[in-house]
Structure formats: structure tokens, C-alpha cells
Amino acid sequence: MASLIKKKKGKKLYYYVVESKRVNGKPRIVNQTYLGPVERVVRILSEYPKRVKPKEIEHLNFGLLAALLSLAKKIGLVDIINKHTSKRSQGISTGDYILLIALNRCIDPKSKRSLCTWYKKSFLPRIFGFPSSLLDSQNFWDHMDKLDRSRIEAIELDVCYSLIKNFGIHLETLIYDTTNFFTYIAENNEKSKLAQHGKNKAKRGDLRQVNLALLVTRDFGIPLLHLLYEGKTHDAKLFPDVTEELIRRYNIFAKECRRITLIFDKGNNSRENIQGIDKTNYSFVGSLKPSHHKDLLGISLERYEDLGDLKVYRTKKEVFGRKRTILITFNPKLYEKQFFHLRKVIQKEKLKLYELKSKLNKGKWRSEEKVREKIDKTLSKEGKRLLTITIGKKEGKLFLSIRRNQKEIYQRTKRFGKNIIFTDNHTWSSEEIIRVYHGKNIIEDNFKKMKSHSTVSFIPMWHWTDQKVRVHAFCCVISLLLLNLLQREVTKKYQKMSLGKIIEELSDIKEILLFYPDTMKPERKISKRNDTQQRLYQILNLNEFAPERIG
């Protein structure tokens, strides 16, 4: 039972709330809470009715931001960036500006002009202490100017050191690939040499583009190296530069594992490139263009070995100057999918011709020349290869004969469902080679994140000079690094969970501001959390950024 008691110390009275219970038949005080002198008790009682109902409530982004901020702190990202850029005697450092850009691109990508508003709606002002007036677009531009290509490369190298030291990332298998991003850089803008016309993967050949090469770990796709290069440059021409950079970094990577395997796509194949890899300490797993190895495609499926969902034929062949282990894989489901698509294409192209056939010998379609012109404009490139069309005359009237090009179809179906993998590692089992090669899907997921509008969001890119474009790409890679690292930490310390699910759960954790009448500062609380959110809160050390330490 609780009661109020007073104690006299000197000439003053102090009050306590005590709870008493009988212990061994005698009353004893088992809990005691100090209230203070009478003045303090009166003040508490007078304020209590006001605190029951806050006048206003505001919630700020906390959970996801705090998790990413914790990872950036563990990397030492701000210190690394500041180490390689000129220091400021006052105001916000370059490292802080770049971190803010990267955090924003992880959560709700905004233009530099809108970052100030986003910043104010988060708990970050409480942590950084920066007045929002310093976060105007001009300040962001000024600090981005401090990062040139050599400094970005040096920062990325130090980040690699930190990832190996502080996170123990696995480096046994590294994946390399390229992609491109269209830009809105004007045709008459001569300040950008990076933005050039090329084969755009988003089918925006009308716009100038920049190309990006990434080297990531198979361990959750953690980016270790990125290269931005001209949009018109073919992937294979860049590969020697990548090889040179890999040689430079081998001593860093090799400290963590004895043998490192590089995975890359067939777009990088050339005798010079593969022989360049042969001269390094890296092993590799890649793929070959089926059209260049028709002898391998002609091997009967009866000679293939069943390997779960795949059939596999293993052999050795001299490729790019050396004997390589070759795996030809056949996926029946992929075969069916490709064959179904082929039939749809043929049917679509034939329908175009049937429509023309119904108009023959009417109006302008009495001329063989006009009909040929129409067929040439109507059929796609695929249609012209897959169909054989004959135009002739019988009894003074035109006729149209449409037949499938069986030779072309046969050559195509021989490739369907098949992939040719090659490697310089002759000791690995077929299962291991396939498993390692299929790891390249991780980098495709990274490119999807970079092309998403909700996370990272490389595009749209509102930059017009190569220097700014490079910094923009660097910030996007840092964002990708933080997000993938977040998923890795959750999987290692808690359970396997998709990045989307992690973002959803953490985004629901808010910092709540309670505004009471006649008080200067709001009371800050962290919102109630479900079991999953509480576990994430603990393993990601979010308590470090909470307004008050909570369990």
C-alpha cells in the first residue's frame, strides 16, 4: 500500500512516496520514491492536469534513418570523406553534406533544393544540430565541388578497408557488371564528356546517357568499386581499366581470403580481357556467346547429366588461348518460355501479312513493287528472319506465299534454354560453378534499386557537368552500400528478411513530439513497437539515437 511521508533534514521537509508490506509479520518499507521539498510537490501537482492531454502531437522519421546512420557511423563514413577533402573551420563538413544526400536517397530521394524540408521532418536536426538554413542547394553544390575523381577513388578505397575490418564482409566471390542511365543533359551542352549517346537499356536512345560499372560482393551485393564512364563506350573496352583497378586492390582483398573469384557477363569477353585476368591472381567464372560455339550447342541432350532442375554437360575446350572448363546448362522451363515467345512473334508477324494478303490486287496493291515496300515497312527485323515471303503472279494476279524459315528457327531453338559457362577453376564441382555464376543476379538487383524511384534513384539526375555527375553517382553508390549493409546486418543478427520488409518495419518507428501548454520544449518519445520492430531496434542499436534511453 502506497503512502506519502515526510522527512526532516536540517530545517527543511522532504517528501517521499513509500510502499509498505509485511515482512516476517512486521511492516517494512519495500519501495521508496523521492518527490522533493514541498515547493516541488506543489509544482508537480499543478502541472499534472496539463500533462494529461498534450496540445499538439508531431511525428518524425526515426527508425530507418537511425539504422542507416548507425551503419554510417560504424563505417566511419563522415571521417573518411573529411580526411580526403579540405576541412572547414566552421559550419557543416563535406562528409556531413554527403552523408545527408546519401541518407535521403535511401529513403525518399529529393533534389538538393528539397533536402532542407526533408531534413526538418526527421529527427536529424536533434542529432546533427545544423540549422536548416545551411542546407540550401548552393551549399550542397559548394561541398560537392570538393570531391574530384581522385578523391572519390581514395574515399572508396578507405571505405573498403573499413568494411573488411568492421563488418567482416566475405570476399571469396566478387561480381562485376555494367549498366547505363539516361540523362536530360542537353545536346548542345559541351561541359559533359561523360554523357553520350549509346545503346540505352531503358530504350531511351534519344537521350544522352552515362555508363556505370560496379564491383560488388556476392555477400549481399556490397559495392566495393564503381567506375563512371562515357555513355558510348562498349563494356569490353572498359574492362582493362577494371582489371588494373582489381590488381591494385588485390592485396586488400586477399588478406581476408586465399582465393578470389570474379564473376562477369559475356559482354566483357575478348581475348585481351580474358588474358588480362589470367595474368592476375583472380579466378573467374563467365559465360560465352552461344553463337560463337555452335559445336557445343550441337551436343545431344542425351549426353547431359541431370542436376536438379538443370541438365548439364561438362567438358574442356581451348577458349581465349587456354584450356577452360566448360559447362553447358539446359533449363527445360526456360526452353518452354523461349519457344512460346518465338511462336507468339511468328504469329504476330504472320497476322500483319494476312491483313496485306486480303488487300492484294485491289487499288494500289496491284503493283508488286508497292507490295514489297509495304512488307519491308510492316515486318520487324525478327519477322524478316523468321519468315520466308514469296510474291508471284498467276493468271495475271499477284499472290503471296508465307512460309516459316525452318533453318533459322532450328538454329534458334538449338540455343533455347542453354547457357555456356566457362571458368579457369578446374577443381570445382559443376554444382559449385553454377551456384557461383548464378550469384551474378545479385548485381542485377542492385541496378534495379538504382533505377527505382523510391530508393537510391539514380534518375532523374539534374546535373549538367561531369564533376557533379560523378559526385551524384558516388552518393548513389553510398546509398546502395548502406541499404545492402542494413539487410546483411538484419539477416546475420536476426533472421532472413527482404529489404522491402525491413524498410517497412523500420519506417513505422517514429519519434513522437508531445507539445504541452505553457512549455518551451516538447516531450520526445519513441513510438510503440511490435515484436519485430523491437528486435530490429535492439540489434541495429537504434537506442543510441533515441531522445531518451529505452528498453
Coordinates of C-alpha atoms in Angstrom, one line a residue:
M1 CA 0.0 0.0 0.0
A2 CA 1.4 3.4 -1.0
S3 CA 1.5 6.4 1.3
L4 CA 3.0 9.9 1.5
I5 CA 5.6 10.5 4.2
K6 CA 7.9 13.4 5.1
K7 CA 11.4 13.5 6.5
K8 CA 13.1 16.5 8.1
K9 CA 16.7 17.2 7.1
G10 CA 18.1 20.3 8.8
K11 CA 15.4 22.8 8.7
K12 CA 13.6 21.6 5.6
L13 CA 11.0 18.9 5.0
Y14 CA 11.3 16.5 2.1
Y15 CA 8.5 14.2 0.8
Y16 CA 8.5 10.6 -0.4
V17 CA 6.0 8.1 -1.7
V18 CA 6.6 4.8 0.1
E19 CA 5.2 1.3 -0.4
S20 CA 5.0 -0.9 2.7
K21 CA 4.5 -4.6 3.1
R22 CA 4.6 -7.0 6.0
V23 CA 7.9 -9.0 6.1
N24 CA 8.0 -11.8 8.6
G25 CA 4.9 -10.3 10.2
K26 CA 6.3 -6.9 10.6
P27 CA 5.6 -3.8 8.4
R28 CA 8.5 -2.8 6.2
I29 CA 9.1 -0.2 3.5
V30 CA 9.9 -2.1 0.3
N31 CA 9.9 0.8 -2.2
Q32 CA 10.5 4.5 -1.9
T33 CA 10.3 7.3 -4.5
Y34 CA 11.7 10.8 -3.7
L35 CA 9.4 13.7 -4.5
G36 CA 11.5 16.6 -3.1
P37 CA 10.6 19.7 -1.0
V38 CA 7.1 20.9 -0.7
E39 CA 7.6 23.5 -3.5
R40 CA 8.5 20.8 -6.0
V41 CA 5.5 18.6 -4.9
V42 CA 3.2 21.6 -5.4
R43 CA 4.6 22.3 -8.9
I44 CA 4.2 18.6 -9.9
L45 CA 0.6 18.6 -8.8
S46 CA -0.1 21.9 -10.6
E47 CA 1.4 20.7 -13.9
Y48 CA -0.1 17.2 -13.8
P49 CA -3.6 18.2 -15.3
K50 CA -1.8 20.0 -18.1
R51 CA 0.3 16.9 -19.0
V52 CA -2.6 14.5 -19.3
K53 CA -3.5 15.8 -22.7
P54 CA -0.9 17.4 -25.0
K55 CA -2.0 20.3 -27.0
E56 CA -0.3 19.1 -30.3
I57 CA 1.5 15.9 -31.5
E58 CA 4.1 15.6 -34.2
H59 CA 5.9 12.5 -35.5
L60 CA 9.3 12.5 -37.2
N61 CA 11.1 9.9 -39.3
F62 CA 13.3 7.9 -37.0
G63 CA 13.7 4.1 -37.3
L64 CA 15.1 3.7 -40.8
L65 CA 17.2 6.8 -40.6
A66 CA 18.6 5.8 -37.3
A67 CA 19.6 2.3 -38.6
L68 CA 21.4 3.8 -41.6
L69 CA 23.0 6.5 -39.5
S70 CA 24.3 3.8 -37.1
L71 CA 25.8 1.8 -40.1
A72 CA 27.4 5.0 -41.5
K73 CA 28.9 5.7 -38.1
K74 CA 30.3 2.2 -37.8
I75 CA 31.9 2.6 -41.3
G76 CA 33.3 6.0 -40.2
L77 CA 32.0 7.4 -43.4
V78 CA 32.0 11.1 -42.4
D79 CA 35.5 11.0 -41.1
I80 CA 36.8 9.1 -44.2
I81 CA 35.2 11.8 -46.5
N82 CA 36.6 14.6 -44.4
K83 CA 40.0 13.1 -44.4
H84 CA 40.2 13.4 -48.2
T85 CA 38.6 16.8 -48.5
S86 CA 39.6 20.2 -47.3
K87 CA 38.4 20.9 -43.8
R88 CA 36.1 23.8 -42.9
S89 CA 36.8 25.9 -39.8
Q90 CA 33.1 26.3 -39.2
G91 CA 29.7 25.2 -40.5
I92 CA 28.9 21.7 -41.9
S93 CA 31.7 19.5 -43.1
T94 CA 31.8 17.9 -46.6
G95 CA 31.3 14.5 -45.0
D96 CA 28.1 15.6 -43.3
Y97 CA 26.7 17.0 -46.5
I98 CA 27.5 13.9 -48.5
L99 CA 26.0 11.7 -45.7
L100 CA 22.8 13.7 -45.7
I101 CA 22.5 13.3 -49.5
A102 CA 23.1 9.5 -49.2
L103 CA 20.6 9.1 -46.4
N104 CA 18.0 10.9 -48.3
R105 CA 18.5 8.8 -51.4
C106 CA 18.0 5.7 -49.3
I107 CA 14.6 6.8 -48.0
D108 CA 12.9 9.5 -50.1
P109 CA 15.1 10.8 -52.9
K110 CA 14.8 14.5 -53.3
S111 CA 16.5 17.3 -55.2
K112 CA 19.2 19.3 -53.4
R113 CA 16.7 22.1 -53.2
S114 CA 14.1 20.0 -51.3
L115 CA 16.6 18.4 -48.9
C116 CA 16.1 21.1 -46.3
T117 CA 12.3 20.3 -46.0
W118 CA 13.0 16.6 -45.7
Y119 CA 15.7 17.2 -43.1
K120 CA 13.3 19.2 -40.9
K121 CA 10.7 16.3 -41.0
S122 CA 13.3 13.9 -39.5
F123 CA 15.0 13.5 -36.1
L124 CA 18.3 14.5 -37.7
P125 CA 18.3 18.2 -36.5
R126 CA 18.4 16.9 -32.9
I127 CA 21.5 14.8 -33.8
F128 CA 23.4 17.0 -36.2
G129 CA 22.4 20.3 -34.7
F130 CA 22.6 22.1 -38.1
P131 CA 20.3 25.0 -38.7
S132 CA 18.2 24.1 -41.7
S133 CA 19.2 27.5 -43.2
L134 CA 22.6 25.9 -44.0
L135 CA 21.0 23.2 -46.1
D136 CA 20.3 25.3 -49.2
S137 CA 21.1 24.0 -52.7
Q138 CA 24.1 26.3 -53.1
N139 CA 25.8 24.9 -50.0
F140 CA 25.3 21.4 -51.4
W141 CA 26.8 22.5 -54.7
D142 CA 29.8 24.1 -53.0
H143 CA 30.6 21.0 -51.0
M144 CA 30.1 18.6 -53.9
D145 CA 32.8 20.7 -55.7
K146 CA 35.4 19.5 -53.2
L147 CA 35.1 15.9 -54.5
D148 CA 37.0 15.2 -57.7
R149 CA 37.6 11.8 -59.3
S150 CA 40.8 11.0 -57.4
R151 CA 39.3 11.9 -54.0
I152 CA 36.2 9.8 -54.7
E153 CA 38.5 6.8 -55.5
A154 CA 40.6 7.4 -52.3
I155 CA 37.4 7.6 -50.2
E156 CA 36.0 4.4 -51.8
L157 CA 39.3 2.6 -51.0
D158 CA 39.2 3.6 -47.3
V159 CA 35.6 2.5 -47.1
C160 CA 36.7 -0.9 -48.4
Y161 CA 39.2 -1.1 -45.6
S162 CA 36.5 -0.2 -43.1
L163 CA 34.0 -2.8 -44.4
I164 CA 36.6 -5.5 -44.2
K165 CA 37.7 -4.5 -40.7
N166 CA 34.4 -3.6 -39.1
F167 CA 31.9 -5.8 -40.8
G168 CA 34.0 -8.8 -41.9
I169 CA 32.4 -8.9 -45.4
H170 CA 33.0 -12.1 -47.4
L171 CA 35.3 -11.5 -50.5
E172 CA 35.6 -15.0 -51.9
T173 CA 33.3 -14.1 -54.8
L174 CA 33.1 -10.7 -56.4
I175 CA 30.6 -9.8 -59.2
Y176 CA 31.3 -7.3 -61.9
D177 CA 28.7 -5.8 -64.3
T178 CA 27.7 -2.6 -66.1
T179 CA 24.6 -0.6 -66.8
N180 CA 23.6 2.8 -68.1
F181 CA 21.3 5.7 -67.1
F182 CA 19.8 8.2 -69.5
T183 CA 20.1 11.9 -68.6
Y184 CA 18.4 15.2 -69.5
I185 CA 21.7 16.8 -70.4
A186 CA 21.1 19.0 -73.5
E187 CA 22.7 18.1 -76.8
N188 CA 24.5 21.4 -77.0
N189 CA 26.0 21.1 -73.5
E190 CA 29.7 20.7 -74.1
K191 CA 30.6 20.6 -70.4
S192 CA 29.8 16.9 -70.1
K193 CA 32.0 14.4 -71.9
L194 CA 30.5 11.5 -69.9
A195 CA 27.0 12.0 -71.3
Q196 CA 27.0 10.4 -74.8
H197 CA 24.5 8.6 -77.0
G198 CA 24.7 4.8 -76.7
K199 CA 22.5 1.6 -76.6
N200 CA 20.3 2.5 -73.7
K201 CA 18.8 -0.3 -71.6
A202 CA 15.7 1.8 -70.9
K203 CA 15.1 2.2 -74.6
R204 CA 15.8 6.0 -74.4
G205 CA 18.3 6.2 -77.3
D206 CA 17.0 9.7 -77.9
L207 CA 18.8 10.9 -74.8
R208 CA 22.4 11.1 -73.8
Q209 CA 23.5 8.5 -71.2
V210 CA 26.2 7.7 -68.7
N211 CA 27.6 4.2 -68.1
L212 CA 28.3 2.8 -64.7
A213 CA 30.4 -0.2 -63.8
L214 CA 30.0 -1.9 -60.4
L215 CA 32.0 -4.5 -58.5
V216 CA 30.1 -6.0 -55.6
T217 CA 30.4 -8.9 -53.2
R218 CA 28.3 -12.0 -53.5
D219 CA 27.7 -11.4 -49.8
F220 CA 24.6 -9.2 -50.1
G221 CA 25.9 -7.2 -53.1
I222 CA 28.0 -4.8 -51.1
P223 CA 29.6 -2.3 -53.6
L224 CA 33.4 -2.1 -53.4
L225 CA 34.2 -0.3 -56.6
H226 CA 32.4 1.9 -59.1
L227 CA 33.5 3.4 -62.3
L228 CA 31.6 6.1 -64.3
Y229 CA 32.5 6.3 -68.0
E230 CA 31.3 7.7 -71.3
G231 CA 27.9 6.5 -72.5
K232 CA 29.1 5.5 -75.9
T233 CA 31.9 3.2 -74.6
H234 CA 31.4 -0.5 -75.1
D235 CA 31.7 -2.6 -71.9
A236 CA 34.6 -4.7 -73.2
K237 CA 36.7 -1.6 -73.8
L238 CA 36.4 -0.6 -70.2
F239 CA 37.3 -4.0 -68.8
P240 CA 41.1 -3.4 -68.9
D241 CA 40.7 -0.4 -66.6
V242 CA 38.7 -2.6 -64.2
T243 CA 41.4 -5.3 -64.3
E244 CA 44.0 -2.7 -63.5
E245 CA 42.0 -1.5 -60.5
L246 CA 41.4 -5.1 -59.4
I247 CA 45.1 -5.7 -59.3
R248 CA 45.6 -2.6 -57.2
R249 CA 43.0 -3.8 -54.7
Y250 CA 44.1 -7.5 -54.6
N251 CA 46.4 -7.0 -51.6
I252 CA 43.5 -5.6 -49.6
F253 CA 41.0 -8.3 -50.6
A254 CA 43.5 -11.2 -50.3
K255 CA 44.0 -10.5 -46.6
E256 CA 40.5 -11.9 -45.9
C257 CA 40.6 -15.0 -48.2
R258 CA 43.1 -17.1 -50.1
R259 CA 41.4 -17.3 -53.5
I260 CA 39.0 -14.7 -55.0
T261 CA 36.7 -15.5 -57.9
L262 CA 35.5 -12.8 -60.2
I263 CA 32.1 -13.3 -62.0
F264 CA 31.3 -11.3 -65.1
D265 CA 29.0 -11.3 -68.1
K266 CA 29.8 -12.3 -71.7
G267 CA 29.6 -8.6 -72.8
N268 CA 33.1 -8.2 -71.3
N269 CA 34.6 -11.1 -73.3
S270 CA 37.6 -10.5 -75.6
R271 CA 40.9 -12.3 -75.9
E272 CA 42.7 -9.3 -74.5
N273 CA 40.4 -9.0 -71.5
I274 CA 40.4 -12.7 -70.5
Q275 CA 44.1 -13.0 -70.9
G276 CA 44.4 -9.9 -68.7
I277 CA 42.5 -11.7 -66.0
D278 CA 44.8 -14.8 -66.5
K279 CA 47.7 -12.6 -65.5
T280 CA 46.2 -11.6 -62.2
N281 CA 45.7 -13.7 -59.0
Y282 CA 41.9 -13.8 -59.5
S283 CA 40.0 -16.8 -60.7
F284 CA 36.9 -16.2 -62.9
V285 CA 33.6 -17.6 -63.9
G286 CA 32.0 -16.1 -67.0
S287 CA 29.7 -17.1 -69.9
L288 CA 30.3 -17.5 -73.7
K289 CA 28.1 -16.3 -76.6
P290 CA 26.4 -19.5 -77.9
S291 CA 26.6 -18.2 -81.5
H292 CA 30.4 -18.4 -81.2
H293 CA 30.4 -22.0 -80.1
K294 CA 27.9 -23.9 -82.3
D295 CA 29.9 -27.1 -81.8
L296 CA 28.9 -27.1 -78.1
L297 CA 25.2 -26.4 -78.9
G298 CA 25.1 -29.4 -81.2
I299 CA 25.8 -31.9 -78.3
S300 CA 22.9 -34.2 -77.8
L301 CA 20.8 -33.7 -74.6
E302 CA 21.2 -37.4 -74.0
R303 CA 24.8 -36.8 -73.1
Y304 CA 23.8 -34.2 -70.4
E305 CA 23.8 -35.1 -66.7
D306 CA 20.7 -34.4 -64.6
L307 CA 21.5 -31.8 -61.9
G308 CA 18.2 -30.9 -60.2
D309 CA 16.2 -28.5 -62.3
L310 CA 19.0 -28.4 -64.9
K311 CA 20.7 -30.7 -67.3
V312 CA 24.5 -30.1 -67.5
Y313 CA 27.2 -31.2 -69.9
R314 CA 30.8 -30.7 -68.7
T315 CA 33.9 -30.6 -70.9
K316 CA 37.1 -28.7 -71.6
K317 CA 37.9 -26.5 -74.5
E318 CA 40.5 -24.0 -75.6
V319 CA 39.0 -20.6 -75.2
F320 CA 40.8 -17.3 -75.5
G321 CA 44.2 -19.0 -75.6
R322 CA 43.9 -21.5 -72.8
K323 CA 42.1 -24.7 -71.8
R324 CA 38.9 -23.8 -69.8
T325 CA 36.4 -25.9 -68.0
I326 CA 33.1 -25.6 -69.9
L327 CA 29.6 -26.2 -68.6
I328 CA 26.6 -26.2 -71.0
T329 CA 23.4 -25.9 -68.9
F330 CA 19.9 -26.7 -70.2
N331 CA 16.9 -25.4 -68.4
P332 CA 13.6 -27.1 -69.7
K333 CA 11.4 -24.3 -68.2
L334 CA 13.5 -21.6 -69.9
Y335 CA 13.3 -23.6 -73.2
E336 CA 9.5 -23.7 -73.0
K337 CA 9.3 -20.0 -72.2
Q338 CA 11.6 -19.0 -75.1
F339 CA 9.8 -21.4 -77.5
F340 CA 6.4 -20.0 -76.6
H341 CA 7.7 -16.4 -77.1
L342 CA 9.1 -17.4 -80.6
R343 CA 5.7 -18.8 -81.6
K344 CA 4.0 -15.6 -80.5
V345 CA 6.4 -13.5 -82.6
I346 CA 5.9 -15.6 -85.7
Q347 CA 2.1 -15.5 -85.3
K348 CA 2.1 -11.7 -84.8
E349 CA 4.2 -11.2 -87.9
K350 CA 2.1 -13.5 -90.0
L351 CA -1.1 -11.6 -89.0
K352 CA 0.4 -8.5 -90.4
L353 CA 0.9 -10.3 -93.7
Y354 CA -2.5 -11.9 -93.7
E355 CA -4.0 -8.4 -93.5
L356 CA -2.0 -7.3 -96.5
K357 CA -2.8 -10.5 -98.3
S358 CA -6.5 -9.7 -98.1
K359 CA -5.9 -6.4 -99.9
L360 CA -3.9 -7.9 -102.8
N361 CA -5.0 -7.0 -106.4
K362 CA -7.1 -4.1 -105.0
G363 CA -6.3 -0.4 -105.6
K364 CA -2.6 0.3 -105.2
W365 CA -1.8 -3.3 -104.2
R366 CA -1.9 -4.4 -107.8
S367 CA 1.8 -3.4 -108.0
E368 CA 4.4 -5.9 -106.9
E369 CA 6.8 -3.1 -106.1
K370 CA 4.3 -1.4 -103.7
V371 CA 3.6 -4.8 -102.0
R372 CA 7.3 -5.4 -101.5
E373 CA 7.7 -1.9 -100.0
K374 CA 4.7 -2.5 -97.7
I375 CA 6.1 -5.8 -96.5
D376 CA 9.5 -4.2 -95.8
K377 CA 7.9 -1.5 -93.7
T378 CA 5.4 -3.8 -91.9
L379 CA 7.6 -6.7 -90.8
S380 CA 10.0 -6.3 -87.9
K381 CA 13.6 -7.4 -88.1
E382 CA 12.6 -10.6 -86.4
G383 CA 9.8 -11.2 -88.8
K384 CA 12.1 -10.8 -91.8
R385 CA 14.4 -13.5 -90.4
L386 CA 11.7 -16.0 -89.3
L387 CA 9.5 -15.8 -92.3
T388 CA 10.1 -16.5 -96.0
I389 CA 7.8 -14.5 -98.2
T390 CA 7.3 -15.1 -101.9
I391 CA 5.5 -12.7 -104.2
G392 CA 4.4 -14.1 -107.6
K393 CA 1.8 -13.8 -110.4
K394 CA -0.7 -16.4 -111.5
E395 CA -3.2 -15.7 -114.3
G396 CA -2.2 -12.0 -114.1
K397 CA -2.9 -11.7 -110.4
L398 CA -0.5 -11.3 -107.5
F399 CA -0.2 -14.0 -104.9
L400 CA 1.6 -14.0 -101.6
S401 CA 3.2 -17.2 -100.1
I402 CA 4.2 -17.1 -96.4
R403 CA 6.4 -19.9 -95.0
R404 CA 8.4 -20.3 -91.8
N405 CA 12.2 -20.1 -92.2
Q406 CA 12.8 -23.5 -90.8
K407 CA 16.6 -23.2 -90.9
E408 CA 16.5 -20.0 -88.8
I409 CA 14.0 -21.5 -86.4
Y410 CA 16.1 -24.6 -85.9
Q411 CA 19.3 -22.6 -85.3
R412 CA 17.4 -20.6 -82.7
T413 CA 15.8 -23.5 -80.9
K414 CA 19.2 -25.2 -80.6
R415 CA 20.2 -22.3 -78.3
F416 CA 16.9 -22.1 -76.3
G417 CA 17.2 -23.0 -72.6
K418 CA 21.0 -23.2 -72.9
N419 CA 23.8 -21.2 -71.3
I420 CA 27.6 -21.8 -71.7
I421 CA 29.6 -21.1 -68.6
F422 CA 33.4 -21.2 -68.6
T423 CA 36.0 -20.9 -65.8
D424 CA 39.7 -21.3 -65.1
N425 CA 38.9 -23.2 -61.9
H426 CA 39.1 -26.9 -62.9
T427 CA 38.7 -28.3 -59.4
W428 CA 35.2 -27.0 -58.6
S429 CA 32.2 -29.3 -59.0
S430 CA 29.6 -28.5 -61.6
E431 CA 27.2 -27.6 -58.9
E432 CA 29.6 -25.1 -57.3
I433 CA 30.4 -23.4 -60.7
I434 CA 26.7 -23.0 -61.5
R435 CA 26.0 -21.7 -58.0
V436 CA 28.7 -19.1 -58.2
Y437 CA 27.7 -18.0 -61.7
H438 CA 24.1 -17.6 -60.7
G439 CA 25.3 -15.2 -58.0
K440 CA 25.5 -12.5 -60.7
N441 CA 21.8 -12.0 -60.2
I442 CA 22.7 -10.0 -57.1
I443 CA 24.2 -7.2 -59.1
E444 CA 21.1 -7.1 -61.3
D445 CA 19.1 -6.4 -58.1
N446 CA 21.5 -3.6 -57.3
F447 CA 20.8 -2.0 -60.7
K448 CA 17.1 -2.3 -60.1
K449 CA 17.5 -0.4 -56.8
M450 CA 19.4 2.3 -58.5
K451 CA 16.7 2.7 -61.2
S452 CA 13.9 2.7 -58.6
H453 CA 12.1 5.9 -57.8
S454 CA 11.7 5.1 -54.1
T455 CA 15.3 4.1 -53.1
V456 CA 18.6 5.3 -54.4
S457 CA 17.1 6.6 -57.6
F458 CA 20.0 7.5 -59.9
I459 CA 17.5 9.0 -62.3
P460 CA 16.3 11.6 -62.8
M461 CA 19.7 13.3 -62.5
W462 CA 19.6 17.0 -62.5
H463 CA 23.3 17.7 -63.0
W464 CA 25.0 19.1 -66.1
T465 CA 28.7 18.8 -65.5
D466 CA 30.9 15.7 -65.3
Q467 CA 32.2 16.6 -61.8
K468 CA 28.7 16.9 -60.4
V469 CA 27.6 13.7 -62.2
R470 CA 30.5 11.8 -60.6
V471 CA 29.5 13.0 -57.1
H472 CA 25.9 12.1 -57.8
A473 CA 26.9 8.6 -58.8
F474 CA 29.2 8.3 -55.7
C475 CA 26.3 9.4 -53.4
C476 CA 24.0 6.8 -55.1
V477 CA 26.6 4.0 -54.6
I478 CA 26.9 5.0 -50.9
S479 CA 23.2 4.8 -50.5
L480 CA 23.2 1.3 -52.1
L481 CA 26.0 0.3 -49.8
L482 CA 24.1 1.4 -46.7
L483 CA 20.9 -0.4 -47.8
N484 CA 22.6 -3.7 -48.6
L485 CA 24.6 -3.5 -45.4
L486 CA 21.4 -3.0 -43.5
Q487 CA 19.9 -6.2 -44.9
R488 CA 23.1 -8.1 -44.2
E489 CA 23.1 -7.0 -40.5
V490 CA 19.5 -8.0 -40.0
T491 CA 20.0 -11.4 -41.7
K492 CA 23.1 -12.1 -39.7
K493 CA 21.8 -10.9 -36.3
Y494 CA 18.1 -11.7 -36.5
Q495 CA 16.6 -13.5 -39.4
K496 CA 16.3 -13.6 -43.2
M497 CA 14.2 -10.7 -44.3
S498 CA 13.7 -8.8 -47.6
L499 CA 14.9 -5.3 -47.8
G500 CA 11.4 -4.1 -48.5
K501 CA 10.1 -5.7 -45.3
I502 CA 13.0 -4.2 -43.3
I503 CA 12.3 -0.7 -44.7
E504 CA 8.6 -1.1 -43.9
E505 CA 9.1 -2.2 -40.3
L506 CA 11.8 0.5 -39.5
S507 CA 9.8 3.2 -41.2
D508 CA 6.9 2.6 -38.8
I509 CA 9.2 3.5 -35.8
K510 CA 8.7 7.2 -35.3
E511 CA 10.0 9.9 -32.9
I512 CA 6.9 11.4 -31.3
L513 CA 6.9 15.1 -30.1
L514 CA 4.3 15.9 -27.5
F515 CA 3.6 19.7 -27.1
Y516 CA 2.0 20.7 -23.8
P517 CA 0.6 24.1 -22.9
D518 CA 3.0 26.6 -21.4
T519 CA 6.1 24.5 -22.0
M520 CA 9.0 25.7 -24.1
K521 CA 10.3 22.3 -25.3
P522 CA 8.3 19.3 -26.4
E523 CA 8.5 15.9 -24.8
R524 CA 10.1 13.3 -27.1
K525 CA 9.2 9.7 -27.2
I526 CA 9.8 6.7 -29.5
S527 CA 6.5 5.2 -30.8
K528 CA 5.3 1.8 -29.7
R529 CA 6.9 -1.1 -31.5
N530 CA 5.7 -4.6 -32.4
D531 CA 8.0 -7.6 -31.6
T532 CA 9.8 -7.4 -35.0
Q533 CA 10.4 -3.7 -34.7
Q534 CA 11.6 -4.1 -31.1
R535 CA 14.1 -6.8 -32.2
L536 CA 15.3 -4.6 -35.0
Y537 CA 15.6 -1.7 -32.6
Q538 CA 17.9 -3.7 -30.4
I539 CA 20.2 -5.4 -33.0
L540 CA 20.7 -2.2 -35.0
N541 CA 21.5 -0.1 -31.9
L542 CA 18.8 2.5 -32.5
N543 CA 18.8 3.3 -28.8
E544 CA 22.0 5.3 -29.5
F545 CA 19.9 7.9 -31.3
A546 CA 16.8 7.9 -29.2
P547 CA 15.8 11.1 -27.2
E548 CA 15.9 9.0 -24.1
R549 CA 17.4 5.6 -23.4
I550 CA 14.6 3.0 -23.6
G551 CA 14.5 -0.8 -23.3

